[in-house]
PDB file of C-alpha atoms in Angstrom:
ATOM      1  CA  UNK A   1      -6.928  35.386  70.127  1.00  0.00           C
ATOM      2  CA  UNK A   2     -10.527  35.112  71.927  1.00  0.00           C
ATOM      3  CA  UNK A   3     -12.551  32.861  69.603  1.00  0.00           C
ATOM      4  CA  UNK A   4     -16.418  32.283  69.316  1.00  0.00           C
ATOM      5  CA  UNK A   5     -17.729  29.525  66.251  1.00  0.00           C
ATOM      6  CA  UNK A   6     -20.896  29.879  65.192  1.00  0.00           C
ATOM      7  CA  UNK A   7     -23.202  28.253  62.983  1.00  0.00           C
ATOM      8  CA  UNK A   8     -25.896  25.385  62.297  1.00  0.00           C
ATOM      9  CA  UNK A   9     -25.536  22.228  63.003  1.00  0.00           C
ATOM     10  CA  UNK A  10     -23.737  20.606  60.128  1.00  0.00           C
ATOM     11  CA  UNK A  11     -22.080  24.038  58.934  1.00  0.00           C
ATOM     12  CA  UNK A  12     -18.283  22.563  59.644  1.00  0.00           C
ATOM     13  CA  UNK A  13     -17.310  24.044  62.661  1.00  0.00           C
ATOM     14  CA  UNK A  14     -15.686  21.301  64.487  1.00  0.00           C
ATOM     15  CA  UNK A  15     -14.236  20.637  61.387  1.00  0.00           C
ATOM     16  CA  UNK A  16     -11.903  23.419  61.491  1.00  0.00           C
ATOM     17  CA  UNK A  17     -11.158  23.971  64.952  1.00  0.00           C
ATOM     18  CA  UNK A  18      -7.835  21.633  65.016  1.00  0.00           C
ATOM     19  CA  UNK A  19      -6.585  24.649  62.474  1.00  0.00           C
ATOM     20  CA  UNK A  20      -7.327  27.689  64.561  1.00  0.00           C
ATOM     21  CA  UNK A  21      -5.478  25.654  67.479  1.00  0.00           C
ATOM     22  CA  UNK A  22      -2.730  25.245  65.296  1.00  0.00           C
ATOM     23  CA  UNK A  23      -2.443  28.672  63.214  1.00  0.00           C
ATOM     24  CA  UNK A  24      -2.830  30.390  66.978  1.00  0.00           C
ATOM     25  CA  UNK A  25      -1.149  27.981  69.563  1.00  0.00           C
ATOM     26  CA  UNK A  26      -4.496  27.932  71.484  1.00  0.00           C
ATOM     27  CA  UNK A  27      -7.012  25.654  73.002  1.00  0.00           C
ATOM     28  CA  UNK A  28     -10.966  24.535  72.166  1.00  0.00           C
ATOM     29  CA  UNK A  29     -12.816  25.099  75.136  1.00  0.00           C
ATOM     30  CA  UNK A  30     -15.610  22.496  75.576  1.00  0.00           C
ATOM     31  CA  UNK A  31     -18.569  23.593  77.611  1.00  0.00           C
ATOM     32  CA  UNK A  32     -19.296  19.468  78.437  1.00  0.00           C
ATOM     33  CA  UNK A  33     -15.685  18.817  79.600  1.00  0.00           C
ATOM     34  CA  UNK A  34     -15.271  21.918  81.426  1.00  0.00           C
ATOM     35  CA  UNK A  35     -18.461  21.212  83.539  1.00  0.00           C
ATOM     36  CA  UNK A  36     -16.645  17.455  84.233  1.00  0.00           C
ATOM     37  CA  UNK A  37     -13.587  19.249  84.991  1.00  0.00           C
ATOM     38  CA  UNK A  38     -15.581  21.295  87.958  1.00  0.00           C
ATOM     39  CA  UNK A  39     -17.581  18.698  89.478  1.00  0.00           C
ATOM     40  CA  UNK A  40     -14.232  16.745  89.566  1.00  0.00           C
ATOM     41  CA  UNK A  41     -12.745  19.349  91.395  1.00  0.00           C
ATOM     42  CA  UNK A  42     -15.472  20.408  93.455  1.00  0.00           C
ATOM     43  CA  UNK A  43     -15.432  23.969  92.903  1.00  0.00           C
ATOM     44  CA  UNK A  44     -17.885  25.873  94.465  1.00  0.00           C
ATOM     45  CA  UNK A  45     -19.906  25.738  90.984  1.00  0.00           C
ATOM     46  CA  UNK A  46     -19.415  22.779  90.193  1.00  0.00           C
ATOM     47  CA  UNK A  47     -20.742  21.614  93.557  1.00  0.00           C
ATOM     48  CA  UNK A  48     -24.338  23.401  92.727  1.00  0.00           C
ATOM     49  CA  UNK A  49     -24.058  21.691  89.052  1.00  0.00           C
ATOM     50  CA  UNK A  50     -23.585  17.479  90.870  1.00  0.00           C
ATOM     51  CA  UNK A  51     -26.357  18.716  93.047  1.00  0.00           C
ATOM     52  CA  UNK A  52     -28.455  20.031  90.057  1.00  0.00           C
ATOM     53  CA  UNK A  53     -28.018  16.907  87.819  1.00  0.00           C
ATOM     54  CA  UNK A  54     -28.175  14.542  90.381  1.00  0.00           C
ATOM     55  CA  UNK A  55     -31.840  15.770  91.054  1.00  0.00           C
ATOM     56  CA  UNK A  56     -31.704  14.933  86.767  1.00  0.00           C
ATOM     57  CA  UNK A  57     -32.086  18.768  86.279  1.00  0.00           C
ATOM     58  CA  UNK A  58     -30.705  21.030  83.765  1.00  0.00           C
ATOM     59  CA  UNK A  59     -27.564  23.465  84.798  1.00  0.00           C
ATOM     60  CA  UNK A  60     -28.720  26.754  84.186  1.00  0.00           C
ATOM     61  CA  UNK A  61     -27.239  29.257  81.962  1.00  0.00           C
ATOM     62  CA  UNK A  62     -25.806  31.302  85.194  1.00  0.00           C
ATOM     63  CA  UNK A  63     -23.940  28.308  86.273  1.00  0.00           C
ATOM     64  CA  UNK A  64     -22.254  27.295  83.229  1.00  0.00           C
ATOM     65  CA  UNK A  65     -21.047  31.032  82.017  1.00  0.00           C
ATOM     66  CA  UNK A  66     -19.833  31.045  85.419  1.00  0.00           C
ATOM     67  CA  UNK A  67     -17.926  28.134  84.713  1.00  0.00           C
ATOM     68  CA  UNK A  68     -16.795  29.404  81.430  1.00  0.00           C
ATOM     69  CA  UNK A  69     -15.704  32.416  83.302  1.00  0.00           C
ATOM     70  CA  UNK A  70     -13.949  31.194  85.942  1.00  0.00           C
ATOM     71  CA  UNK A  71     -11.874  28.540  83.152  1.00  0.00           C
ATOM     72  CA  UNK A  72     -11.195  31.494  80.819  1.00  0.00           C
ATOM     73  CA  UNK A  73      -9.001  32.935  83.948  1.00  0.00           C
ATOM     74  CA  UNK A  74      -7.041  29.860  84.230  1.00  0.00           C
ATOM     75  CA  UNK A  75      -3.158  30.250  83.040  1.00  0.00           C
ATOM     76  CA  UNK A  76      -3.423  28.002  80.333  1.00  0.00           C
ATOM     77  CA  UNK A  77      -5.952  30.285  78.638  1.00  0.00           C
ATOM     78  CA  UNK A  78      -4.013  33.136  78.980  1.00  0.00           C
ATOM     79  CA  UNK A  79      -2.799  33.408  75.142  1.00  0.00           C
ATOM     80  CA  UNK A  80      -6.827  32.851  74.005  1.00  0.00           C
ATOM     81  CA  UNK A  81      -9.371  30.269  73.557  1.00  0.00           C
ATOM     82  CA  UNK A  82     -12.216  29.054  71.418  1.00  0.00           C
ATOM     83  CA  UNK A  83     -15.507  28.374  72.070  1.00  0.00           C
ATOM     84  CA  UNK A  84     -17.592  26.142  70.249  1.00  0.00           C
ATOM     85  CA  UNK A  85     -21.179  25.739  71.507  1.00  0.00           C
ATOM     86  CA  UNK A  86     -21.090  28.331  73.595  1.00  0.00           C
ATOM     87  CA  UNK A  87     -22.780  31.119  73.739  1.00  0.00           C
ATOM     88  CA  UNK A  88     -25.940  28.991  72.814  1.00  0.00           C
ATOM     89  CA  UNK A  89     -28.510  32.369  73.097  1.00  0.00           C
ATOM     90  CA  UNK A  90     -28.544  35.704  73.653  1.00  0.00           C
ATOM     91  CA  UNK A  91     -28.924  35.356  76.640  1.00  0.00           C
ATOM     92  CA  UNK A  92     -25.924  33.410  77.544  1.00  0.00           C
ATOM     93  CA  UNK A  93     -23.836  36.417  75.716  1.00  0.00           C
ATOM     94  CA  UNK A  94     -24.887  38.985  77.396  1.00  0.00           C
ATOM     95  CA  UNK A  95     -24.030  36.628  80.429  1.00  0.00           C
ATOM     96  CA  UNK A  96     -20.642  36.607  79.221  1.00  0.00           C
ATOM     97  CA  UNK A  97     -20.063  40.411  78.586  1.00  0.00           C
ATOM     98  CA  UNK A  98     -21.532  40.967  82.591  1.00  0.00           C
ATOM     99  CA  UNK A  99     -18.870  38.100  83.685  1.00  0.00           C
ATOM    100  CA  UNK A 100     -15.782  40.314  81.630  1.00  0.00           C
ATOM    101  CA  UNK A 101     -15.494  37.294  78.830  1.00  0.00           C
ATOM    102  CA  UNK A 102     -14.242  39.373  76.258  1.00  0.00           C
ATOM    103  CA  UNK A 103     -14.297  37.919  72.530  1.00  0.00           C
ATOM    104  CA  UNK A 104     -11.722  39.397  69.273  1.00  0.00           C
ATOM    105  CA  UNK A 105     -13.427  37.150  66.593  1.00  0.00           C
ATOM    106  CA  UNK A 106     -17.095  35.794  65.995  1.00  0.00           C
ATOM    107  CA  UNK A 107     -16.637  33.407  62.993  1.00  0.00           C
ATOM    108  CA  UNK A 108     -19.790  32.257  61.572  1.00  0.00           C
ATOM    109  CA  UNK A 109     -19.980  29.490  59.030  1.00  0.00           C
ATOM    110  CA  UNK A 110     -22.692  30.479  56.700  1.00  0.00           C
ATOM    111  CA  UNK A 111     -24.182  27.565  55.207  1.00  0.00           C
ATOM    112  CA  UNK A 112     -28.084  26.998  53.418  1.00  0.00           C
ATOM    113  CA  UNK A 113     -30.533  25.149  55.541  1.00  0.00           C
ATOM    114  CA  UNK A 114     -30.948  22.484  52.063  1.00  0.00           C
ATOM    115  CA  UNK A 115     -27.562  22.006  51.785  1.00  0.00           C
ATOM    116  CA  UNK A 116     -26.960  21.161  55.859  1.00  0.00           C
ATOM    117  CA  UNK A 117     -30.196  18.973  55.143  1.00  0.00           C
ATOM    118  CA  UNK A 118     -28.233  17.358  52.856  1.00  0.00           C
ATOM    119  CA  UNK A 119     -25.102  17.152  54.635  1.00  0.00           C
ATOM    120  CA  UNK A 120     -26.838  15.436  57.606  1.00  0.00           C
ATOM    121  CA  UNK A 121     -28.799  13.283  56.164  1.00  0.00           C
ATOM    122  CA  UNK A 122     -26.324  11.328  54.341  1.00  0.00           C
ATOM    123  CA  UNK A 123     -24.004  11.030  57.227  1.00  0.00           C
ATOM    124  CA  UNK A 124     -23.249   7.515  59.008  1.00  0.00           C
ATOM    125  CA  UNK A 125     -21.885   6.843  61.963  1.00  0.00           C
ATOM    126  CA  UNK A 126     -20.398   3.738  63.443  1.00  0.00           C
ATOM    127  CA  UNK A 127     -22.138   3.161  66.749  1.00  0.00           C
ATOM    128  CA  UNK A 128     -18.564   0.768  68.073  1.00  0.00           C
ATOM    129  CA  UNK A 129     -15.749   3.608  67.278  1.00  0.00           C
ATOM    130  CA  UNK A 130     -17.512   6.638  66.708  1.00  0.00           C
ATOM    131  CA  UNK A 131     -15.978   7.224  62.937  1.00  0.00           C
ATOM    132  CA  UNK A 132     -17.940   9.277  60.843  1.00  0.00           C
ATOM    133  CA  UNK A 133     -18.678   8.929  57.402  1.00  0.00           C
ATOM    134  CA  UNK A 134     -20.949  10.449  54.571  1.00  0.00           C
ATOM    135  CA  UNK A 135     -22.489   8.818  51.398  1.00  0.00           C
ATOM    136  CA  UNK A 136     -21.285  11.361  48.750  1.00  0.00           C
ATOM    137  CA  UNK A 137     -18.439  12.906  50.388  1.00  0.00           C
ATOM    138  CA  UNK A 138     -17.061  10.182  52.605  1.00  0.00           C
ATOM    139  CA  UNK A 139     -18.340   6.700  51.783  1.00  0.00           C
ATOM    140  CA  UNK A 140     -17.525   3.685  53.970  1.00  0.00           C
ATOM    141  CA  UNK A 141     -15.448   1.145  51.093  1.00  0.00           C
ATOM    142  CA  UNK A 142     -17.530  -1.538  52.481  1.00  0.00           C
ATOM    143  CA  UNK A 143     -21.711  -0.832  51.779  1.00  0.00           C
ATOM    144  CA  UNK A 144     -22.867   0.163  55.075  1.00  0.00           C
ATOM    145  CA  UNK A 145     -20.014  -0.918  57.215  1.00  0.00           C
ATOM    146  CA  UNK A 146     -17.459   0.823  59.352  1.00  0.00           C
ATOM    147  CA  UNK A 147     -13.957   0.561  57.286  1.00  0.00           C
ATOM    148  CA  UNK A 148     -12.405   0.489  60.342  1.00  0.00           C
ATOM    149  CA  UNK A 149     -14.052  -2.752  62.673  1.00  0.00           C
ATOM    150  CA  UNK A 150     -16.815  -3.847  60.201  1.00  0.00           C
ATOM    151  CA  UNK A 151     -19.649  -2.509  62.937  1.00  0.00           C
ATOM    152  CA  UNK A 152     -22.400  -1.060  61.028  1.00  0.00           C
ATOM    153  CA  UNK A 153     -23.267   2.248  60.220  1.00  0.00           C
ATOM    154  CA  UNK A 154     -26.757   4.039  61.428  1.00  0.00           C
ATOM    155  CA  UNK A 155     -27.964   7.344  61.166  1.00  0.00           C
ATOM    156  CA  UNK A 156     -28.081   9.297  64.573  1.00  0.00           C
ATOM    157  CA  UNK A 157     -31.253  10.573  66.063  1.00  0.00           C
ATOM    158  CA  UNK A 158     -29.795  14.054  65.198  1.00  0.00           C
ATOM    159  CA  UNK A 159     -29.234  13.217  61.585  1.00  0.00           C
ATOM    160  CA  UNK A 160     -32.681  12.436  60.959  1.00  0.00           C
ATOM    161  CA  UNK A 161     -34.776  14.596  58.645  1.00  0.00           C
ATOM    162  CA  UNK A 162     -37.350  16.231  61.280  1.00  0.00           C
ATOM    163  CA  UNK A 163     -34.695  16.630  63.825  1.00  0.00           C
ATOM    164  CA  UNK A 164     -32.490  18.378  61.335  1.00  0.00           C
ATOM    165  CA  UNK A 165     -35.104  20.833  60.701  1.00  0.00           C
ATOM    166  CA  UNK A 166     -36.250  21.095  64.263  1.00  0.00           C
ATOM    167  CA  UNK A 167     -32.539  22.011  65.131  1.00  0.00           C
ATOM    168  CA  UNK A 168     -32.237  24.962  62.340  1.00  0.00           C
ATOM    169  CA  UNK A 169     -35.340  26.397  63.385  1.00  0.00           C
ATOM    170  CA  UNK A 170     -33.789  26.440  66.652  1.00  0.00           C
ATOM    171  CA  UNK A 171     -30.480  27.659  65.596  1.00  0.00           C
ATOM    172  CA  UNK A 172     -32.286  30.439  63.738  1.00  0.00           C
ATOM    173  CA  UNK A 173     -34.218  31.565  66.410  1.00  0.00           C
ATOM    174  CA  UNK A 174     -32.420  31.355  69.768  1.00  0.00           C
ATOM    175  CA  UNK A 175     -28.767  31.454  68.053  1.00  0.00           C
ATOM    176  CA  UNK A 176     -27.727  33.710  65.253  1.00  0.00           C
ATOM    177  CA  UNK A 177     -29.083  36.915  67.195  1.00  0.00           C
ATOM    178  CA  UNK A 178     -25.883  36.567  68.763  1.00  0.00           C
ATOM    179  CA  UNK A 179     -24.080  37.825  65.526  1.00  0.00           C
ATOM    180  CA  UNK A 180     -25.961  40.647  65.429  1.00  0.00           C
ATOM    181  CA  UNK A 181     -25.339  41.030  69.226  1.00  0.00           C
ATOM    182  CA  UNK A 182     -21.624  40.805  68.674  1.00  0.00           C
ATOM    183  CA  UNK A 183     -21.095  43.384  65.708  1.00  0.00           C
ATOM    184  CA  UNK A 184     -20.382  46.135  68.251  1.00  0.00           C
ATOM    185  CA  UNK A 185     -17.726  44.128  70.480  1.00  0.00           C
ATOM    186  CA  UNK A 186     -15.916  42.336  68.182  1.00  0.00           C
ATOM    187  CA  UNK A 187     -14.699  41.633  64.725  1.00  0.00           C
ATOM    188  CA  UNK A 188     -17.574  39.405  63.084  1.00  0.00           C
ATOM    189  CA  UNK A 189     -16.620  37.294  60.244  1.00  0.00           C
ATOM    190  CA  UNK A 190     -18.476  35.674  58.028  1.00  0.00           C
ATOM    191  CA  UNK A 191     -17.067  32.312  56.215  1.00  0.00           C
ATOM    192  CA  UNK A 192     -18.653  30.401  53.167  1.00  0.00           C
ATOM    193  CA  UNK A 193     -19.064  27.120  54.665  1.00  0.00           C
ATOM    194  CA  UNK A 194     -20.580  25.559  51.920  1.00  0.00           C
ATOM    195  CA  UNK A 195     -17.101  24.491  49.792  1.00  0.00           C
ATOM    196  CA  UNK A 196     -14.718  21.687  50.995  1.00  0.00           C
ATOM    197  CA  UNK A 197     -12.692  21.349  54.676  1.00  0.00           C
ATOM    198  CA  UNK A 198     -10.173  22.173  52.303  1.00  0.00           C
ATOM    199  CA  UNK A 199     -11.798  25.605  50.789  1.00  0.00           C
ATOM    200  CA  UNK A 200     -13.032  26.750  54.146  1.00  0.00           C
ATOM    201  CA  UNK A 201      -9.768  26.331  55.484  1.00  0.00           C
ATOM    202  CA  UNK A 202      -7.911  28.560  53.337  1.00  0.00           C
ATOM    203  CA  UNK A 203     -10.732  31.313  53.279  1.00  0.00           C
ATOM    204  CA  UNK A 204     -10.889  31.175  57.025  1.00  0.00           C
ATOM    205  CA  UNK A 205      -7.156  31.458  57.727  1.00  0.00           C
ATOM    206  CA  UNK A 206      -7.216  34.397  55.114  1.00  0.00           C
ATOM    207  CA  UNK A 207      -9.394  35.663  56.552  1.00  0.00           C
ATOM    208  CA  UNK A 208      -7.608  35.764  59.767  1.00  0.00           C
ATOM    209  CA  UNK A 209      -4.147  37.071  58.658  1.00  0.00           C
ATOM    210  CA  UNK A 210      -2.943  33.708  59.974  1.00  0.00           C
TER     211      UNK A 210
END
């Protein structure tokens, strides 16, 4: 099973990705570890991406759907994959279809812009162990503290109102053309995102046949 998760920030996506690796027996591909993973190695890409960021540039989309390419062919992704984060644009999909990445399922959390305003506005995170807590859904026992060290809580850069909004316009525009993009090539589905982990889980793994 060849996996793409899309959605706006906040929608729940890395929420259920510990699921599909369990329902499916298959692995998350991370487009931030798997460029480590190549500069570590010094693979002939990966070479071009030290060089890149050591000048404090960007890697370019070429580069890391190469990347993606080239791990997709490894052994261990032989029974599937899923990739969250990636593709980012249309761009970067079509990039994949040239490089052979084929995909079986595009899921897309569908979620309202208010509610993810909501959802990431009222989310804390502890800036010692990276838990993660929200005001309604999750709140910390102790006011604004972490329940696990005490540290307290702040709300990340990307949490903040005008970034939230500055990231769905983003998402909107650059983004979800790649569901459109994808409605010939593979099987699109569409999941409510806005219920509980709990909810989306069993609509997505119905969904599924899992």
């Amino acid at each position: 099973m060849k996996i793409i998760l899309t959605g706006a920030p906040g929608s729940g996506k890395g929420s259920q990705t510990p699921n599909l690796e369990k329902w499916f027996g298959i692995s998350t591909i991370s487009t931030g570890n798997m460029l480590r993973a190549q500069v570590a190695e010094g693979t002939p890409l990966g070479v071009q991406a030290k060089e890149i960021m050591a000048r404090g540039g960007l890697v370019s989309d070429d580069i890391v759907i190469g990347m993606l390419a080239d791990s997709i062919a490894e052994d261990r992704y032989k029974a599937g994959f899923i990739l969250d984060g990636v593709p980012r644009t249309l761009g970067q999909a079509k990039m994949m279809t040239e490089k052979g990445v084929a995909i079986d399922k595009v899921i897309v959390f569908d979620v309202p812009d208010e509610v993810i305003q909501k959802r990431m506005s009222g989310r804390r995170v502890c800036e010692v162990d990276g838990s993660t807590y929200h005001v309604v859904t999750n709140p910390p026992q102790n006011g604004n503290k972490c329940d696990k060290c005490g540290a307290e809580l702040i709300v990340r850069e990307d949490d903040k109102p005008e970034t939230v909004m500055a990231r769905l316009k983003t998402y909107h525009e650059q983004t979800e053309p790649i569901i459109e993009y994808y409605k010939d090539k593979a099987d699109v589905i569409i999941i409510n995102g806005d219920q509980t982990i709990d909810e989306v889980a069993v609509e997505l793994k119905e969904a599924l046949g899992a």
